[in-house]
Amino acid sequence: MLSVRNIVRYLLKKHEYVKRKAQKNITMGGHPDRNAQFENITQLKQDYLDAGNPVISMDTKKKELLGTFYRNGSLYTQAAIQTNDHDFPSSATGSVIPHGFYDLKRNTGYITLGTSHDTSEFACDSLFQWWVNEGIIHYPKAKSLLILCDGGGSNSSRHYIFKEDLQKTANALGLEIRIAHYPPYTSKYNSIEHRFFPHVTRACEGVVFDSVETVKTLISRTSTSKGLTTIVHILDKIYETGRKYAADFKEIMPIVFDIHLPKWNYRAIPQE
């Protein structure tokens, strides 16, 4: 005779009930140029890879508080992990902002851990660090760099402060930087979101972020059986929020916008 548990299991299976997790697949909005931009990004990626130029995916993970705060996940330990019963920001010893880059060709990740604010200057400083520590080593003959990113946050497609900071970075590196933004509501298709960040989350599950050094150690261990490796750099510079671009930047800016979908596609060409 079947037990109650087996009867319930049998009935669930008979009526095609399956245990499922919610999936974020319902698009909250669209854009008439969505498909055109995806086709453009696909072509740009292929052109850059064929030419031996780097293609990187860029984004920022959510800000994390430092201190004795609860974090999702479980660990093998010999004693219980005790954390605060409330996550009050006022109890934090600081915060950490992981800004990431994913190299599509080399399957490598790079994280800059900021301890201040997620600003356009921070994003561009992180890019500078990636190029100096990784990019120029593996792409010494690169003529241009393609960055794929979403259209909001510190690298917003609508903000001229990002374009101004990007131009300064191109000047400092002596390298052309091409930006291709994903259309609104499609950031999940950015490679970093499904090929790098989930593994970073897994590497940090359940561990209390008691210091930025702890976060660095944890993220540095991010790897996969398919060869993904990760480098982490701490950037403890203080960044000012609410900065404005120079008064004459829009009139004299050297940013070159593409003819096709210029709002999402443009280049910062180094100036002498």
PDB file of C-alpha atoms in Angstrom:
ATOM      1  CA  MET A   1       0.000   0.000   0.000  1.00  0.00           C
ATOM      2  CA  LEU A   2       1.246   3.442  -0.909  1.00  0.00           C
ATOM      3  CA  SER A   3       2.135   5.824   1.907  1.00  0.00           C
ATOM      4  CA  VAL A   4       0.481   9.231   2.119  1.00  0.00           C
ATOM      5  CA  ARG A   5       3.687  10.830   0.840  1.00  0.00           C
ATOM      6  CA  ASN A   6       3.849   8.521  -2.169  1.00  0.00           C
ATOM      7  CA  ILE A   7       0.159   9.063  -2.931  1.00  0.00           C
ATOM      8  CA  VAL A   8       0.675  12.843  -2.956  1.00  0.00           C
ATOM      9  CA  ARG A   9       3.753  12.446  -5.162  1.00  0.00           C
ATOM     10  CA  TYR A  10       1.821  10.176  -7.518  1.00  0.00           C
ATOM     11  CA  LEU A  11      -1.103  12.578  -7.782  1.00  0.00           C
ATOM     12  CA  LEU A  12       1.161  15.563  -8.381  1.00  0.00           C
ATOM     13  CA  LYS A  13       2.957  13.723 -11.166  1.00  0.00           C
ATOM     14  CA  LYS A  14      -0.310  12.470 -12.666  1.00  0.00           C
ATOM     15  CA  HIS A  15      -1.675  15.996 -12.927  1.00  0.00           C
ATOM     16  CA  GLU A  16       1.654  17.339 -14.267  1.00  0.00           C
ATOM     17  CA  TYR A  17       2.606  19.400 -11.232  1.00  0.00           C
ATOM     18  CA  VAL A  18       6.350  20.106 -11.193  1.00  0.00           C
ATOM     19  CA  LYS A  19       8.284  22.100  -8.610  1.00  0.00           C
ATOM     20  CA  ARG A  20       9.547  25.227 -10.317  1.00  0.00           C
ATOM     21  CA  LYS A  21      11.356  28.464  -9.554  1.00  0.00           C
ATOM     22  CA  ALA A  22      10.101  31.791 -10.836  1.00  0.00           C
ATOM     23  CA  GLN A  23      11.919  32.951 -13.967  1.00  0.00           C
ATOM     24  CA  LYS A  24      12.536  36.552 -14.941  1.00  0.00           C
ATOM     25  CA  ASN A  25      11.320  36.219 -18.514  1.00  0.00           C
ATOM     26  CA  ILE A  26       8.456  38.718 -18.716  1.00  0.00           C
ATOM     27  CA  THR A  27       9.745  41.793 -20.530  1.00  0.00           C
ATOM     28  CA  MET A  28       8.588  44.976 -18.796  1.00  0.00           C
ATOM     29  CA  GLY A  29       9.089  47.121 -21.849  1.00  0.00           C
ATOM     30  CA  GLY A  30      10.366  47.174 -25.381  1.00  0.00           C
ATOM     31  CA  HIS A  31      11.938  49.440 -27.952  1.00  0.00           C
ATOM     32  CA  PRO A  32      11.376  49.580 -31.725  1.00  0.00           C
ATOM     33  CA  ASP A  33      15.149  49.459 -32.325  1.00  0.00           C
ATOM     34  CA  ARG A  34      15.752  46.476 -30.056  1.00  0.00           C
ATOM     35  CA  ASN A  35      16.393  43.878 -32.750  1.00  0.00           C
ATOM     36  CA  ALA A  36      18.415  46.294 -34.860  1.00  0.00           C
ATOM     37  CA  GLN A  37      20.770  46.948 -31.953  1.00  0.00           C
ATOM     38  CA  PHE A  38      21.153  43.248 -31.169  1.00  0.00           C
ATOM     39  CA  GLU A  39      22.105  42.641 -34.803  1.00  0.00           C
ATOM     40  CA  ASN A  40      24.527  45.551 -34.607  1.00  0.00           C
ATOM     41  CA  ILE A  41      26.163  44.193 -31.434  1.00  0.00           C
ATOM     42  CA  THR A  42      26.500  40.744 -32.997  1.00  0.00           C
ATOM     43  CA  GLN A  43      28.272  42.204 -36.026  1.00  0.00           C
ATOM     44  CA  LEU A  44      30.521  44.449 -33.923  1.00  0.00           C
ATOM     45  CA  LYS A  45      31.597  41.531 -31.728  1.00  0.00           C
ATOM     46  CA  GLN A  46      32.483  39.440 -34.765  1.00  0.00           C
ATOM     47  CA  ASP A  47      34.388  42.276 -36.435  1.00  0.00           C
ATOM     48  CA  TYR A  48      36.455  42.965 -33.312  1.00  0.00           C
ATOM     49  CA  LEU A  49      37.207  39.317 -32.610  1.00  0.00           C
ATOM     50  CA  ASP A  50      38.218  38.721 -36.235  1.00  0.00           C
ATOM     51  CA  ALA A  51      40.582  41.704 -36.046  1.00  0.00           C
ATOM     52  CA  GLY A  52      42.140  40.496 -32.791  1.00  0.00           C
ATOM     53  CA  ASN A  53      40.791  43.441 -30.829  1.00  0.00           C
ATOM     54  CA  PRO A  54      39.350  42.903 -27.328  1.00  0.00           C
ATOM     55  CA  VAL A  55      35.624  42.639 -26.632  1.00  0.00           C
ATOM     56  CA  ILE A  56      34.630  43.054 -22.993  1.00  0.00           C
ATOM     57  CA  SER A  57      31.303  43.046 -21.230  1.00  0.00           C
ATOM     58  CA  MET A  58      30.947  45.543 -18.383  1.00  0.00           C
ATOM     59  CA  ASP A  59      28.533  45.967 -15.477  1.00  0.00           C
ATOM     60  CA  THR A  60      28.325  46.648 -11.729  1.00  0.00           C
ATOM     61  CA  LYS A  61      27.038  44.158  -9.159  1.00  0.00           C
ATOM     62  CA  LYS A  62      24.910  45.463  -6.325  1.00  0.00           C
ATOM     63  CA  LYS A  63      26.520  47.331  -3.455  1.00  0.00           C
ATOM     64  CA  GLU A  64      27.240  45.179  -0.384  1.00  0.00           C
ATOM     65  CA  LEU A  65      27.506  46.313   3.230  1.00  0.00           C
ATOM     66  CA  LEU A  66      30.574  45.332   5.217  1.00  0.00           C
ATOM     67  CA  GLY A  67      29.997  44.002   8.712  1.00  0.00           C
ATOM     68  CA  THR A  68      28.300  41.152  10.535  1.00  0.00           C
ATOM     69  CA  PHE A  69      25.338  40.926   8.180  1.00  0.00           C
ATOM     70  CA  TYR A  70      23.386  37.890   6.988  1.00  0.00           C
ATOM     71  CA  ARG A  71      24.066  36.681   3.460  1.00  0.00           C
ATOM     72  CA  ASN A  72      22.238  34.001   1.480  1.00  0.00           C
ATOM     73  CA  GLY A  73      23.843  30.603   1.154  1.00  0.00           C
ATOM     74  CA  SER A  74      25.246  27.900   3.420  1.00  0.00           C
ATOM     75  CA  LEU A  75      28.724  26.672   4.328  1.00  0.00           C
ATOM     76  CA  TYR A  76      30.367  23.653   5.909  1.00  0.00           C
ATOM     77  CA  THR A  77      31.463  24.886   9.332  1.00  0.00           C
ATOM     78  CA  GLN A  78      32.139  23.423  12.780  1.00  0.00           C
ATOM     79  CA  ALA A  79      30.160  26.149  14.523  1.00  0.00           C
ATOM     80  CA  ALA A  80      27.063  28.232  13.843  1.00  0.00           C
ATOM     81  CA  ILE A  81      27.536  31.433  11.844  1.00  0.00           C
ATOM     82  CA  GLN A  82      26.169  34.304  13.911  1.00  0.00           C
ATOM     83  CA  THR A  83      25.085  37.565  12.255  1.00  0.00           C
ATOM     84  CA  ASN A  84      23.131  40.688  13.209  1.00  0.00           C
ATOM     85  CA  ASP A  85      19.373  40.220  13.364  1.00  0.00           C
ATOM     86  CA  HIS A  86      18.877  43.436  11.339  1.00  0.00           C
ATOM     87  CA  ASP A  87      20.786  44.815   8.363  1.00  0.00           C
ATOM     88  CA  PHE A  88      20.935  48.468   9.362  1.00  0.00           C
ATOM     89  CA  PRO A  89      23.364  50.441   7.144  1.00  0.00           C
ATOM     90  CA  SER A  90      24.292  52.519  10.187  1.00  0.00           C
ATOM     91  CA  SER A  91      25.873  49.383  11.691  1.00  0.00           C
ATOM     92  CA  ALA A  92      28.105  48.775   8.675  1.00  0.00           C
ATOM     93  CA  THR A  93      31.849  49.308   8.805  1.00  0.00           C
ATOM     94  CA  GLY A  94      31.812  50.305   5.158  1.00  0.00           C
ATOM     95  CA  SER A  95      30.560  49.136   1.800  1.00  0.00           C
ATOM     96  CA  VAL A  96      31.937  47.521  -1.316  1.00  0.00           C
ATOM     97  CA  ILE A  97      30.890  48.015  -4.951  1.00  0.00           C
ATOM     98  CA  PRO A  98      32.055  45.257  -7.356  1.00  0.00           C
ATOM     99  CA  HIS A  99      32.527  46.636 -10.871  1.00  0.00           C
ATOM    100  CA  GLY A 100      33.149  43.851 -13.342  1.00  0.00           C
ATOM    101  CA  PHE A 101      34.612  43.157 -16.770  1.00  0.00           C
ATOM    102  CA  TYR A 102      34.309  39.918 -18.696  1.00  0.00           C
ATOM    103  CA  ASP A 103      36.681  39.189 -21.589  1.00  0.00           C
ATOM    104  CA  LEU A 104      34.618  37.275 -24.159  1.00  0.00           C
ATOM    105  CA  LYS A 105      37.596  35.829 -26.031  1.00  0.00           C
ATOM    106  CA  ARG A 106      39.726  34.757 -23.067  1.00  0.00           C
ATOM    107  CA  ASN A 107      36.863  33.758 -20.712  1.00  0.00           C
ATOM    108  CA  THR A 108      38.359  35.767 -17.870  1.00  0.00           C
ATOM    109  CA  GLY A 109      36.781  38.070 -15.321  1.00  0.00           C
ATOM    110  CA  TYR A 110      38.139  41.178 -13.646  1.00  0.00           C
ATOM    111  CA  ILE A 111      36.538  42.873 -10.649  1.00  0.00           C
ATOM    112  CA  THR A 112      37.336  46.293  -9.231  1.00  0.00           C
ATOM    113  CA  LEU A 113      36.116  46.659  -5.656  1.00  0.00           C
ATOM    114  CA  GLY A 114      35.155  50.261  -4.993  1.00  0.00           C
ATOM    115  CA  THR A 115      34.626  51.514  -1.449  1.00  0.00           C
ATOM    116  CA  SER A 116      32.969  54.843  -2.258  1.00  0.00           C
ATOM    117  CA  HIS A 117      30.232  55.444  -4.864  1.00  0.00           C
ATOM    118  CA  ASP A 118      29.259  53.909  -8.205  1.00  0.00           C
ATOM    119  CA  THR A 119      29.908  56.901 -10.464  1.00  0.00           C
ATOM    120  CA  SER A 120      30.962  57.286 -14.089  1.00  0.00           C
ATOM    121  CA  GLU A 121      34.448  58.231 -12.883  1.00  0.00           C
ATOM    122  CA  PHE A 122      34.632  54.991 -10.891  1.00  0.00           C
ATOM    123  CA  ALA A 123      33.517  52.993 -13.948  1.00  0.00           C
ATOM    124  CA  CYS A 124      36.170  54.630 -16.124  1.00  0.00           C
ATOM    125  CA  ASP A 125      38.890  54.285 -13.483  1.00  0.00           C
ATOM    126  CA  SER A 126      37.989  50.592 -13.292  1.00  0.00           C
ATOM    127  CA  LEU A 127      38.343  50.366 -17.070  1.00  0.00           C
ATOM    128  CA  PHE A 128      41.743  52.052 -16.850  1.00  0.00           C
ATOM    129  CA  GLN A 129      42.863  49.516 -14.238  1.00  0.00           C
ATOM    130  CA  TRP A 130      41.633  46.600 -16.353  1.00  0.00           C
ATOM    131  CA  TRP A 131      43.555  47.786 -19.389  1.00  0.00           C
ATOM    132  CA  VAL A 132      46.793  48.476 -17.490  1.00  0.00           C
ATOM    133  CA  ASN A 133      46.691  45.207 -15.528  1.00  0.00           C
ATOM    134  CA  GLU A 134      45.166  42.873 -18.110  1.00  0.00           C
ATOM    135  CA  GLY A 135      44.162  44.338 -21.457  1.00  0.00           C
ATOM    136  CA  ILE A 136      47.471  45.678 -22.731  1.00  0.00           C
ATOM    137  CA  ILE A 137      49.248  42.469 -21.668  1.00  0.00           C
ATOM    138  CA  HIS A 138      46.989  40.186 -23.702  1.00  0.00           C
ATOM    139  CA  TYR A 139      46.175  42.601 -26.527  1.00  0.00           C
ATOM    140  CA  PRO A 140      49.413  44.550 -27.120  1.00  0.00           C
ATOM    141  CA  LYS A 141      48.531  45.216 -30.769  1.00  0.00           C
ATOM    142  CA  ALA A 142      44.941  46.289 -30.158  1.00  0.00           C
ATOM    143  CA  LYS A 143      43.772  49.305 -32.152  1.00  0.00           C
ATOM    144  CA  SER A 144      40.369  49.596 -30.509  1.00  0.00           C
ATOM    145  CA  LEU A 145      38.411  48.210 -27.559  1.00  0.00           C
ATOM    146  CA  LEU A 146      34.729  47.251 -27.734  1.00  0.00           C
ATOM    147  CA  ILE A 147      32.738  47.530 -24.503  1.00  0.00           C
ATOM    148  CA  LEU A 148      29.258  46.024 -24.246  1.00  0.00           C
ATOM    149  CA  CYS A 149      27.149  47.424 -21.426  1.00  0.00           C
ATOM    150  CA  ASP A 150      23.604  48.258 -20.451  1.00  0.00           C
ATOM    151  CA  GLY A 151      22.199  51.750 -20.796  1.00  0.00           C
ATOM    152  CA  GLY A 152      21.793  52.818 -17.178  1.00  0.00           C
ATOM    153  CA  GLY A 153      23.742  53.297 -13.978  1.00  0.00           C
ATOM    154  CA  SER A 154      27.234  54.734 -13.933  1.00  0.00           C
ATOM    155  CA  ASN A 155      27.645  54.087 -17.689  1.00  0.00           C
ATOM    156  CA  SER A 156      24.297  55.528 -18.719  1.00  0.00           C
ATOM    157  CA  SER A 157      23.802  56.048 -22.439  1.00  0.00           C
ATOM    158  CA  ARG A 158      21.953  59.286 -21.662  1.00  0.00           C
ATOM    159  CA  HIS A 159      24.558  60.963 -19.430  1.00  0.00           C
ATOM    160  CA  TYR A 160      27.240  63.190 -20.878  1.00  0.00           C
ATOM    161  CA  ILE A 161      29.334  62.883 -17.714  1.00  0.00           C
ATOM    162  CA  PHE A 162      30.049  59.253 -18.679  1.00  0.00           C
ATOM    163  CA  LYS A 163      31.057  60.293 -22.179  1.00  0.00           C
ATOM    164  CA  GLU A 164      33.338  62.986 -20.778  1.00  0.00           C
ATOM    165  CA  ASP A 165      35.036  60.548 -18.376  1.00  0.00           C
ATOM    166  CA  LEU A 166      35.259  57.963 -21.167  1.00  0.00           C
ATOM    167  CA  GLN A 167      37.022  60.450 -23.406  1.00  0.00           C
ATOM    168  CA  LYS A 168      39.531  61.221 -20.641  1.00  0.00           C
ATOM    169  CA  THR A 169      40.200  57.507 -20.291  1.00  0.00           C
ATOM    170  CA  ALA A 170      40.737  57.062 -24.029  1.00  0.00           C
ATOM    171  CA  ASN A 171      43.176  59.992 -23.963  1.00  0.00           C
ATOM    172  CA  ALA A 172      45.065  58.532 -20.990  1.00  0.00           C
ATOM    173  CA  LEU A 173      45.325  55.075 -22.552  1.00  0.00           C
ATOM    174  CA  GLY A 174      45.947  56.246 -26.119  1.00  0.00           C
ATOM    175  CA  LEU A 175      43.342  53.713 -27.230  1.00  0.00           C
ATOM    176  CA  GLU A 176      40.074  54.047 -29.124  1.00  0.00           C
ATOM    177  CA  ILE A 177      37.139  52.881 -26.996  1.00  0.00           C
ATOM    178  CA  ARG A 178      33.902  51.884 -28.690  1.00  0.00           C
ATOM    179  CA  ILE A 179      30.714  51.627 -26.654  1.00  0.00           C
ATOM    180  CA  ALA A 180      27.675  49.550 -27.614  1.00  0.00           C
ATOM    181  CA  HIS A 181      24.761  49.766 -25.182  1.00  0.00           C
ATOM    182  CA  TYR A 182      22.132  47.062 -24.923  1.00  0.00           C
ATOM    183  CA  PRO A 183      18.601  48.373 -25.513  1.00  0.00           C
ATOM    184  CA  PRO A 184      16.355  49.127 -22.525  1.00  0.00           C
ATOM    185  CA  TYR A 185      15.084  46.088 -20.585  1.00  0.00           C
ATOM    186  CA  THR A 186      17.654  43.726 -22.154  1.00  0.00           C
ATOM    187  CA  SER A 187      20.656  43.977 -19.816  1.00  0.00           C
ATOM    188  CA  LYS A 188      20.297  40.285 -18.897  1.00  0.00           C
ATOM    189  CA  TYR A 189      21.624  39.446 -22.373  1.00  0.00           C
ATOM    190  CA  ASN A 190      24.930  41.143 -21.599  1.00  0.00           C
ATOM    191  CA  SER A 191      27.515  38.350 -21.397  1.00  0.00           C
ATOM    192  CA  ILE A 192      28.800  39.338 -17.978  1.00  0.00           C
ATOM    193  CA  GLU A 193      25.336  38.738 -16.501  1.00  0.00           C
ATOM    194  CA  HIS A 194      25.207  35.038 -17.330  1.00  0.00           C
ATOM    195  CA  ARG A 195      28.833  34.015 -17.933  1.00  0.00           C
ATOM    196  CA  PHE A 196      30.584  35.685 -15.008  1.00  0.00           C
ATOM    197  CA  PHE A 197      28.443  37.261 -12.280  1.00  0.00           C
ATOM    198  CA  PRO A 198      26.526  34.054 -11.346  1.00  0.00           C
ATOM    199  CA  HIS A 199      29.854  32.359 -10.621  1.00  0.00           C
ATOM    200  CA  VAL A 200      30.971  35.331  -8.518  1.00  0.00           C
ATOM    201  CA  THR A 201      27.747  35.031  -6.498  1.00  0.00           C
ATOM    202  CA  ARG A 202      28.333  31.298  -6.022  1.00  0.00           C
ATOM    203  CA  ALA A 203      31.900  31.870  -4.792  1.00  0.00           C
ATOM    204  CA  CYS A 204      30.648  34.267  -2.105  1.00  0.00           C
ATOM    205  CA  GLU A 205      27.541  32.410  -0.912  1.00  0.00           C
ATOM    206  CA  GLY A 206      26.991  32.339   2.814  1.00  0.00           C
ATOM    207  CA  VAL A 207      30.227  34.092   3.780  1.00  0.00           C
ATOM    208  CA  VAL A 208      30.019  37.186   5.971  1.00  0.00           C
ATOM    209  CA  PHE A 209      31.567  40.214   4.284  1.00  0.00           C
ATOM    210  CA  ASP A 210      33.497  41.499   7.282  1.00  0.00           C
ATOM    211  CA  SER A 211      36.084  43.447   5.264  1.00  0.00           C
ATOM    212  CA  VAL A 212      36.918  44.436   1.705  1.00  0.00           C
ATOM    213  CA  GLU A 213      39.951  42.115   1.872  1.00  0.00           C
ATOM    214  CA  THR A 214      37.617  39.187   2.614  1.00  0.00           C
ATOM    215  CA  VAL A 215      35.503  40.083  -0.411  1.00  0.00           C
ATOM    216  CA  LYS A 216      38.634  40.262  -2.570  1.00  0.00           C
ATOM    217  CA  THR A 217      39.791  36.833  -1.415  1.00  0.00           C
ATOM    218  CA  LEU A 218      36.396  35.259  -2.064  1.00  0.00           C
ATOM    219  CA  ILE A 219      35.857  36.744  -5.513  1.00  0.00           C
ATOM    220  CA  SER A 220      39.423  35.872  -6.541  1.00  0.00           C
ATOM    221  CA  ARG A 221      38.443  32.212  -6.179  1.00  0.00           C
ATOM    222  CA  THR A 222      35.732  32.493  -8.825  1.00  0.00           C
ATOM    223  CA  SER A 223      36.372  29.839 -11.449  1.00  0.00           C
ATOM    224  CA  THR A 224      34.628  27.175 -13.518  1.00  0.00           C
ATOM    225  CA  SER A 225      35.482  23.793 -14.995  1.00  0.00           C
ATOM    226  CA  LYS A 226      35.515  25.475 -18.403  1.00  0.00           C
ATOM    227  CA  GLY A 227      38.482  27.663 -17.494  1.00  0.00           C
ATOM    228  CA  LEU A 228      37.012  30.873 -16.125  1.00  0.00           C
ATOM    229  CA  THR A 229      39.493  32.732 -13.916  1.00  0.00           C
ATOM    230  CA  THR A 230      39.144  35.980 -11.993  1.00  0.00           C
ATOM    231  CA  ILE A 231      41.412  38.843 -10.939  1.00  0.00           C
ATOM    232  CA  VAL A 232      40.342  41.337  -8.270  1.00  0.00           C
ATOM    233  CA  HIS A 233      41.665  44.832  -7.591  1.00  0.00           C
ATOM    234  CA  ILE A 234      40.682  47.172  -4.730  1.00  0.00           C
ATOM    235  CA  LEU A 235      40.132  50.827  -5.602  1.00  0.00           C
ATOM    236  CA  ASP A 236      39.660  52.866  -2.432  1.00  0.00           C
ATOM    237  CA  LYS A 237      39.491  56.276  -4.083  1.00  0.00           C
ATOM    238  CA  ILE A 238      36.716  58.601  -2.871  1.00  0.00           C
ATOM    239  CA  TYR A 239      34.285  59.536  -5.649  1.00  0.00           C
ATOM    240  CA  GLU A 240      32.096  62.625  -5.725  1.00  0.00           C
ATOM    241  CA  THR A 241      28.421  62.157  -6.527  1.00  0.00           C
ATOM    242  CA  GLY A 242      26.400  64.665  -8.545  1.00  0.00           C
ATOM    243  CA  ARG A 243      29.304  65.788 -10.731  1.00  0.00           C
ATOM    244  CA  LYS A 244      28.435  67.810 -13.834  1.00  0.00           C
ATOM    245  CA  TYR A 245      30.155  67.660 -17.183  1.00  0.00           C
ATOM    246  CA  ALA A 246      32.086  70.709 -18.349  1.00  0.00           C
ATOM    247  CA  ALA A 247      29.916  73.584 -19.546  1.00  0.00           C
ATOM    248  CA  ASP A 248      31.211  73.407 -23.125  1.00  0.00           C
ATOM    249  CA  PHE A 249      31.610  69.631 -23.390  1.00  0.00           C
ATOM    250  CA  LYS A 250      28.503  69.021 -25.521  1.00  0.00           C
ATOM    251  CA  GLU A 251      29.606  71.668 -28.018  1.00  0.00           C
ATOM    252  CA  ILE A 252      33.245  70.588 -28.386  1.00  0.00           C
ATOM    253  CA  MET A 253      33.230  66.906 -27.415  1.00  0.00           C
ATOM    254  CA  PRO A 254      35.280  64.663 -29.707  1.00  0.00           C
ATOM    255  CA  ILE A 255      32.992  61.654 -29.146  1.00  0.00           C
ATOM    256  CA  VAL A 256      32.128  60.157 -32.559  1.00  0.00           C
ATOM    257  CA  PHE A 257      28.567  58.860 -32.792  1.00  0.00           C
ATOM    258  CA  ASP A 258      27.692  56.103 -35.266  1.00  0.00           C
ATOM    259  CA  ILE A 259      25.302  56.953 -38.076  1.00  0.00           C
ATOM    260  CA  HIS A 260      23.323  53.822 -37.206  1.00  0.00           C
ATOM    261  CA  LEU A 261      21.612  54.085 -33.783  1.00  0.00           C
ATOM    262  CA  PRO A 262      23.948  56.810 -32.470  1.00  0.00           C
ATOM    263  CA  LYS A 263      22.225  56.950 -29.069  1.00  0.00           C
ATOM    264  CA  TRP A 264      23.651  53.507 -28.251  1.00  0.00           C
ATOM    265  CA  ASN A 265      26.800  53.380 -30.360  1.00  0.00           C
ATOM    266  CA  TYR A 266      29.758  55.754 -30.234  1.00  0.00           C
ATOM    267  CA  ARG A 267      33.545  55.968 -29.977  1.00  0.00           C
ATOM    268  CA  ALA A 268      35.987  57.881 -27.814  1.00  0.00           C
ATOM    269  CA  ILE A 269      39.025  58.505 -30.001  1.00  0.00           C
ATOM    270  CA  PRO A 270      42.227  59.535 -28.143  1.00  0.00           C
ATOM    271  CA  GLN A 271      43.148  63.180 -28.574  1.00  0.00           C
ATOM    272  CA  GLU A 272      46.681  64.535 -28.648  1.00  0.00           C
TER     273      GLU A 272
END
